Every structure is written in C-alpha cells, then in structure tokens.
Amino acid sequence: MVSLGFVKDARQLPLITPRVCLRRAAITHGQGSSTLSTWTHRRKRQSELRWDVPASLIASGNWAEPLAETVFRLNWTSWILCTESIKETCSASVTESLSAWGRGFWPSYTADAVVYIEVGDSMREDVYACVREWQKAYSHVTFQSAFDIDLQVKQERERWQNASTKERAAILWNRIRERF
C-alpha cells in the first residue's frame, strides 16, 4: 500500500528522507537514466534520485515505468516527490504533469511506502486533484491525512498564533518534554 502525504518542501521532513526529481535529458532517445546522489549534511545522510527523461519520451510517459522500478528496487520506506521538477520537465501545468506521471508510475510501483508530495505555497489544490484521480484509478494508492505534514504545520502555527500566554507556555513545555 502506498500512502500519500503532503509537504510544503523537503525541509518539513527529516534530512534522511530521500527525494525523487526529474530533469529533461540532453539525449533524445532511450528510456531515461538515473543518478543517485548521496551526501552528508549535519551528520545525516541525504539522498536524491534524479531521473533524466529523454525529450522524445516526455509526452508519451513511457519513462515513468522504469523510474517506478528503480524507486521500488531502492526499497525506500518513505520518500519525497519533487512536484516542481515534474512540472518543469513536462512543460505543462501541475495537474497535467502529475496526472501523466501518475498514469505511468503507479501501475508499476506497489511498494509499502509513504510518498510525500511537495505542494509548495500554491499547488496544494492542484496536487490534491491528481491524488483523488490516482486513488480512483489505483487501489493500492491512498492519501493519508496522518502524513499531511504541510497541513499539520499550518494548524500548529495557527494554534500558536491564537493561544494565550499561558497556553503558549504549555505548548513550549510539551515540546521540550517530547524531545527528551
């Protein structure tokens, strides 16, 4: 079962959460190629899989299945999908790009994983429209509000802004206690 969630950007998750991005390849033929990069930041390992999509395949979506197989073989239990990179690679709207990506990707990707989708500041509704489409088409793909980190952060910020001084002190105390 693939559980989907939302993040504004990768900073809302631990540094160790790998990221999947697309890029228009310099070559025009083939199924696409992958580059797995890893580095250390603040003593934590970070990973990113970049999939280079040949220009001749962008419209057809034939590159998404090999991408799904590659991500599946990496055996990541959670990862971040870079929505902006899909939009830029496909040169289309968020909805069109993600819909096309999903039609090629989800039939081949059946791992037990949490996939966080970057929604930025303004793409949430467009991305959610694609998520609803995916849920209808693929029974193994479902949105889980427990993984909607973007909404949780917004709600926490709103609670903080509306809290009294006494309530803010209690919130801070609970945060400190949770960390130790």
PDB file of C-alpha atoms in Angstrom:
ATOM      1  CA  MET A   1       0.000   0.000   0.000  1.00  0.00           C
ATOM      2  CA  VAL A   2       1.318   3.410  -0.987  1.00  0.00           C
ATOM      3  CA  SER A   3       0.308   6.146   1.457  1.00  0.00           C
ATOM      4  CA  LEU A   4       0.485   9.690   0.123  1.00  0.00           C
ATOM      5  CA  GLY A   5       1.056  12.815   2.155  1.00  0.00           C
ATOM      6  CA  PHE A   6       1.873  16.472   1.540  1.00  0.00           C
ATOM      7  CA  VAL A   7       4.836  18.638   2.499  1.00  0.00           C
ATOM      8  CA  LYS A   8       5.428  22.252   1.606  1.00  0.00           C
ATOM      9  CA  ASP A   9       9.044  21.367   0.824  1.00  0.00           C
ATOM     10  CA  ALA A  10      11.693  18.874   1.899  1.00  0.00           C
ATOM     11  CA  ARG A  11      12.589  20.939   4.982  1.00  0.00           C
ATOM     12  CA  GLN A  12       9.408  19.754   6.714  1.00  0.00           C
ATOM     13  CA  LEU A  13      10.805  16.212   6.913  1.00  0.00           C
ATOM     14  CA  PRO A  14      13.943  14.744   8.482  1.00  0.00           C
ATOM     15  CA  LEU A  15      17.093  15.243   6.415  1.00  0.00           C
ATOM     16  CA  ILE A  16      17.357  11.497   5.855  1.00  0.00           C
ATOM     17  CA  THR A  17      14.178  11.354   3.722  1.00  0.00           C
ATOM     18  CA  PRO A  18      15.286  10.717   0.107  1.00  0.00           C
ATOM     19  CA  ARG A  19      13.949  12.789  -2.759  1.00  0.00           C
ATOM     20  CA  VAL A  20      12.938  11.881  -6.330  1.00  0.00           C
ATOM     21  CA  CYS A  21      13.222  14.540  -9.072  1.00  0.00           C
ATOM     22  CA  LEU A  22      13.008  14.651 -12.840  1.00  0.00           C
ATOM     23  CA  ARG A  23      15.047  16.533 -15.378  1.00  0.00           C
ATOM     24  CA  ARG A  24      14.875  16.857 -19.142  1.00  0.00           C
ATOM     25  CA  ALA A  25      17.768  14.788 -20.516  1.00  0.00           C
ATOM     26  CA  ALA A  26      20.274  16.079 -23.021  1.00  0.00           C
ATOM     27  CA  ILE A  27      19.832  12.873 -25.047  1.00  0.00           C
ATOM     28  CA  THR A  28      16.690  12.383 -27.112  1.00  0.00           C
ATOM     29  CA  HIS A  29      16.319   8.586 -27.099  1.00  0.00           C
ATOM     30  CA  GLY A  30      16.202   5.762 -24.555  1.00  0.00           C
ATOM     31  CA  GLN A  31      14.013   5.132 -21.504  1.00  0.00           C
ATOM     32  CA  GLY A  32      15.727   7.616 -19.275  1.00  0.00           C
ATOM     33  CA  SER A  33      18.597   7.304 -16.884  1.00  0.00           C
ATOM     34  CA  SER A  34      19.021   7.708 -13.181  1.00  0.00           C
ATOM     35  CA  THR A  35      21.594   9.337 -10.984  1.00  0.00           C
ATOM     36  CA  LEU A  36      21.587   8.536  -7.286  1.00  0.00           C
ATOM     37  CA  SER A  37      23.392  11.152  -5.240  1.00  0.00           C
ATOM     38  CA  THR A  38      24.171  10.893  -1.544  1.00  0.00           C
ATOM     39  CA  TRP A  39      25.901  13.358   0.727  1.00  0.00           C
ATOM     40  CA  THR A  40      26.202  14.197   4.393  1.00  0.00           C
ATOM     41  CA  HIS A  41      24.619  17.304   5.865  1.00  0.00           C
ATOM     42  CA  ARG A  42      24.721  17.960   9.603  1.00  0.00           C
ATOM     43  CA  ARG A  43      25.975  14.414  10.146  1.00  0.00           C
ATOM     44  CA  LYS A  44      22.896  12.979   8.421  1.00  0.00           C
ATOM     45  CA  ARG A  45      22.934  11.176   5.112  1.00  0.00           C
ATOM     46  CA  GLN A  46      20.802  12.674   2.350  1.00  0.00           C
ATOM     47  CA  SER A  47      19.850  11.003  -0.920  1.00  0.00           C
ATOM     48  CA  GLU A  48      18.322  12.134  -4.176  1.00  0.00           C
ATOM     49  CA  LEU A  49      17.353  10.114  -7.217  1.00  0.00           C
ATOM     50  CA  ARG A  50      17.312  12.238 -10.356  1.00  0.00           C
ATOM     51  CA  TRP A  51      15.665  10.716 -13.406  1.00  0.00           C
ATOM     52  CA  ASP A  52      16.728  12.220 -16.731  1.00  0.00           C
ATOM     53  CA  VAL A  53      13.846  11.951 -19.211  1.00  0.00           C
ATOM     54  CA  PRO A  54      14.672  11.990 -22.940  1.00  0.00           C
ATOM     55  CA  ALA A  55      12.786  14.736 -24.764  1.00  0.00           C
ATOM     56  CA  SER A  56      11.231  12.264 -27.210  1.00  0.00           C
ATOM     57  CA  LEU A  57       9.538  10.372 -24.341  1.00  0.00           C
ATOM     58  CA  ILE A  58       8.182  13.218 -22.241  1.00  0.00           C
ATOM     59  CA  ALA A  59       4.762  13.334 -23.889  1.00  0.00           C
ATOM     60  CA  SER A  60       4.318   9.552 -24.070  1.00  0.00           C
ATOM     61  CA  GLY A  61       5.058   8.844 -20.396  1.00  0.00           C
ATOM     62  CA  ASN A  62       6.996   5.681 -21.321  1.00  0.00           C
ATOM     63  CA  TRP A  63       9.786   6.741 -18.979  1.00  0.00           C
ATOM     64  CA  ALA A  64       7.670   6.503 -15.782  1.00  0.00           C
ATOM     65  CA  GLU A  65       7.598   2.702 -15.559  1.00  0.00           C
ATOM     66  CA  PRO A  66      11.411   2.313 -15.472  1.00  0.00           C
ATOM     67  CA  LEU A  67      11.500   5.095 -12.874  1.00  0.00           C
ATOM     68  CA  ALA A  68       8.967   3.192 -10.746  1.00  0.00           C
ATOM     69  CA  GLU A  69      11.035   0.015 -10.982  1.00  0.00           C
ATOM     70  CA  THR A  70      14.166   1.901  -9.935  1.00  0.00           C
ATOM     71  CA  VAL A  71      12.496   3.502  -6.903  1.00  0.00           C
ATOM     72  CA  PHE A  72      10.978   0.119  -5.967  1.00  0.00           C
ATOM     73  CA  ARG A  73      14.425  -1.554  -6.066  1.00  0.00           C
ATOM     74  CA  LEU A  74      15.841   1.149  -3.785  1.00  0.00           C
ATOM     75  CA  ASN A  75      13.414  -0.163  -1.144  1.00  0.00           C
ATOM     76  CA  TRP A  76      12.779   3.256   0.395  1.00  0.00           C
ATOM     77  CA  THR A  77      10.006   3.186   3.008  1.00  0.00           C
ATOM     78  CA  SER A  78       9.406   6.907   2.557  1.00  0.00           C
ATOM     79  CA  TRP A  79      10.492   9.457   0.006  1.00  0.00           C
ATOM     80  CA  ILE A  80       9.665  12.912  -1.347  1.00  0.00           C
ATOM     81  CA  LEU A  81       8.374  13.599  -4.860  1.00  0.00           C
ATOM     82  CA  CYS A  82       9.565  16.917  -6.272  1.00  0.00           C
ATOM     83  CA  THR A  83       6.439  18.259  -7.981  1.00  0.00           C
ATOM     84  CA  GLU A  84       8.165  21.303  -9.419  1.00  0.00           C
ATOM     85  CA  SER A  85      10.699  19.145 -11.274  1.00  0.00           C
ATOM     86  CA  ILE A  86       7.887  17.125 -12.889  1.00  0.00           C
ATOM     87  CA  LYS A  87       6.107  20.307 -13.947  1.00  0.00           C
ATOM     88  CA  GLU A  88       9.294  21.789 -15.442  1.00  0.00           C
ATOM     89  CA  THR A  89      10.308  18.568 -17.199  1.00  0.00           C
ATOM     90  CA  CYS A  90       6.888  18.052 -18.793  1.00  0.00           C
ATOM     91  CA  SER A  91       6.464  21.771 -19.609  1.00  0.00           C
ATOM     92  CA  ALA A  92       2.804  21.604 -18.601  1.00  0.00           C
ATOM     93  CA  SER A  93       0.588  22.590 -15.691  1.00  0.00           C
ATOM     94  CA  VAL A  94       0.952  20.853 -12.345  1.00  0.00           C
ATOM     95  CA  THR A  95      -2.265  18.915 -12.900  1.00  0.00           C
ATOM     96  CA  GLU A  96      -1.362  17.757 -16.418  1.00  0.00           C
ATOM     97  CA  SER A  97       2.206  16.862 -15.451  1.00  0.00           C
ATOM     98  CA  LEU A  98       1.345  14.935 -12.297  1.00  0.00           C
ATOM     99  CA  SER A  99      -1.554  13.138 -13.958  1.00  0.00           C
ATOM    100  CA  ALA A 100       0.692  11.945 -16.780  1.00  0.00           C
ATOM    101  CA  TRP A 101       3.439  10.961 -14.340  1.00  0.00           C
ATOM    102  CA  GLY A 102       0.961   9.025 -12.165  1.00  0.00           C
ATOM    103  CA  ARG A 103      -0.553   7.106 -15.096  1.00  0.00           C
ATOM    104  CA  GLY A 104       2.890   5.750 -15.935  1.00  0.00           C
ATOM    105  CA  PHE A 105       4.248   5.384 -12.406  1.00  0.00           C
ATOM    106  CA  TRP A 106       1.555   3.960 -10.104  1.00  0.00           C
ATOM    107  CA  PRO A 107       0.738   0.775 -12.042  1.00  0.00           C
ATOM    108  CA  SER A 108       4.365  -0.343 -11.586  1.00  0.00           C
ATOM    109  CA  TYR A 109       5.046   0.980  -8.088  1.00  0.00           C
ATOM    110  CA  THR A 110       3.358  -1.184  -5.454  1.00  0.00           C
ATOM    111  CA  ALA A 111       5.758  -0.886  -2.509  1.00  0.00           C
ATOM    112  CA  ASP A 112       4.683  -0.390   1.083  1.00  0.00           C
ATOM    113  CA  ALA A 113       5.853   3.197   1.338  1.00  0.00           C
ATOM    114  CA  VAL A 114       4.923   6.724   2.278  1.00  0.00           C
ATOM    115  CA  VAL A 115       5.318   9.170  -0.592  1.00  0.00           C
ATOM    116  CA  TYR A 116       5.375  12.834   0.390  1.00  0.00           C
ATOM    117  CA  ILE A 117       4.431  15.169  -2.434  1.00  0.00           C
ATOM    118  CA  GLU A 118       5.812  18.695  -2.391  1.00  0.00           C
ATOM    119  CA  VAL A 119       2.971  21.199  -2.715  1.00  0.00           C
ATOM    120  CA  GLY A 120       4.848  24.458  -2.181  1.00  0.00           C
ATOM    121  CA  ASP A 121       2.874  27.562  -1.287  1.00  0.00           C
ATOM    122  CA  SER A 122       0.238  27.411  -4.009  1.00  0.00           C
ATOM    123  CA  MET A 123      -0.057  23.950  -5.588  1.00  0.00           C
ATOM    124  CA  ARG A 124      -1.976  22.106  -2.872  1.00  0.00           C
ATOM    125  CA  GLU A 125      -5.393  22.066  -4.562  1.00  0.00           C
ATOM    126  CA  ASP A 126      -3.981  21.109  -7.973  1.00  0.00           C
ATOM    127  CA  VAL A 127      -1.919  18.300  -6.463  1.00  0.00           C
ATOM    128  CA  TYR A 128      -4.890  17.063  -4.437  1.00  0.00           C
ATOM    129  CA  ALA A 129      -6.964  16.827  -7.638  1.00  0.00           C
ATOM    130  CA  CYS A 130      -4.315  14.458  -9.023  1.00  0.00           C
ATOM    131  CA  VAL A 131      -4.256  12.478  -5.779  1.00  0.00           C
ATOM    132  CA  ARG A 132      -8.035  11.939  -5.995  1.00  0.00           C
ATOM    133  CA  GLU A 133      -7.604  10.760  -9.595  1.00  0.00           C
ATOM    134  CA  TRP A 134      -4.868   8.314  -8.548  1.00  0.00           C
ATOM    135  CA  GLN A 135      -6.938   6.938  -5.658  1.00  0.00           C
ATOM    136  CA  LYS A 136      -9.818   6.174  -8.021  1.00  0.00           C
ATOM    137  CA  ALA A 137      -7.592   4.506 -10.600  1.00  0.00           C
ATOM    138  CA  TYR A 138      -5.176   2.568  -8.347  1.00  0.00           C
ATOM    139  CA  SER A 139      -6.492   0.732  -5.295  1.00  0.00           C
ATOM    140  CA  HIS A 140      -3.013   0.489  -3.733  1.00  0.00           C
ATOM    141  CA  VAL A 141      -2.577   4.303  -3.663  1.00  0.00           C
ATOM    142  CA  THR A 142      -4.300   6.286  -0.918  1.00  0.00           C
ATOM    143  CA  PHE A 143      -3.977   9.700   0.703  1.00  0.00           C
ATOM    144  CA  GLN A 144      -3.469   9.576   4.483  1.00  0.00           C
ATOM    145  CA  SER A 145      -4.124  12.761   6.459  1.00  0.00           C
ATOM    146  CA  ALA A 146      -1.664  11.499   9.096  1.00  0.00           C
ATOM    147  CA  PHE A 147       1.069  12.172   6.505  1.00  0.00           C
ATOM    148  CA  ASP A 148      -0.187  15.646   5.579  1.00  0.00           C
ATOM    149  CA  ILE A 149       2.740  17.400   7.242  1.00  0.00           C
ATOM    150  CA  ASP A 150       2.001  20.643   5.399  1.00  0.00           C
ATOM    151  CA  LEU A 151      -1.464  20.912   6.979  1.00  0.00           C
ATOM    152  CA  GLN A 152      -0.177  19.879  10.411  1.00  0.00           C
ATOM    153  CA  VAL A 153       2.446  22.646  10.352  1.00  0.00           C
ATOM    154  CA  LYS A 154      -0.182  25.209   9.284  1.00  0.00           C
ATOM    155  CA  GLN A 155      -2.553  24.097  12.064  1.00  0.00           C
ATOM    156  CA  GLU A 156       0.233  24.205  14.650  1.00  0.00           C
ATOM    157  CA  ARG A 157       1.167  27.742  13.551  1.00  0.00           C
ATOM    158  CA  GLU A 158      -2.485  28.808  13.796  1.00  0.00           C
ATOM    159  CA  ARG A 159      -2.838  27.270  17.291  1.00  0.00           C
ATOM    160  CA  TRP A 160       0.278  29.150  18.387  1.00  0.00           C
ATOM    161  CA  GLN A 161      -0.973  32.471  16.998  1.00  0.00           C
ATOM    162  CA  ASN A 162      -4.364  32.103  18.692  1.00  0.00           C
ATOM    163  CA  ALA A 163      -3.004  30.838  22.020  1.00  0.00           C
ATOM    164  CA  SER A 164      -2.875  32.878  25.212  1.00  0.00           C
ATOM    165  CA  THR A 165       0.416  33.376  27.039  1.00  0.00           C
ATOM    166  CA  LYS A 166      -0.442  30.552  29.437  1.00  0.00           C
ATOM    167  CA  GLU A 167      -1.310  28.221  26.554  1.00  0.00           C
ATOM    168  CA  ARG A 168       1.922  29.126  24.743  1.00  0.00           C
ATOM    169  CA  ALA A 169       3.915  28.240  27.854  1.00  0.00           C
ATOM    170  CA  ALA A 170       2.154  24.852  27.996  1.00  0.00           C
ATOM    171  CA  ILE A 171       2.850  24.236  24.284  1.00  0.00           C
ATOM    172  CA  LEU A 172       6.549  25.052  24.761  1.00  0.00           C
ATOM    173  CA  TRP A 173       6.769  22.822  27.828  1.00  0.00           C
ATOM    174  CA  ASN A 174       5.212  19.900  25.895  1.00  0.00           C
ATOM    175  CA  ARG A 175       7.646  20.395  23.003  1.00  0.00           C
ATOM    176  CA  ILE A 176      10.610  20.358  25.381  1.00  0.00           C
ATOM    177  CA  ARG A 177       9.315  17.249  27.155  1.00  0.00           C
ATOM    178  CA  GLU A 178       8.768  15.438  23.806  1.00  0.00           C
ATOM    179  CA  ARG A 179      12.390  15.994  22.778  1.00  0.00           C
ATOM    180  CA  PHE A 180      13.801  14.438  25.954  1.00  0.00           C
TER     181      PHE A 180
END
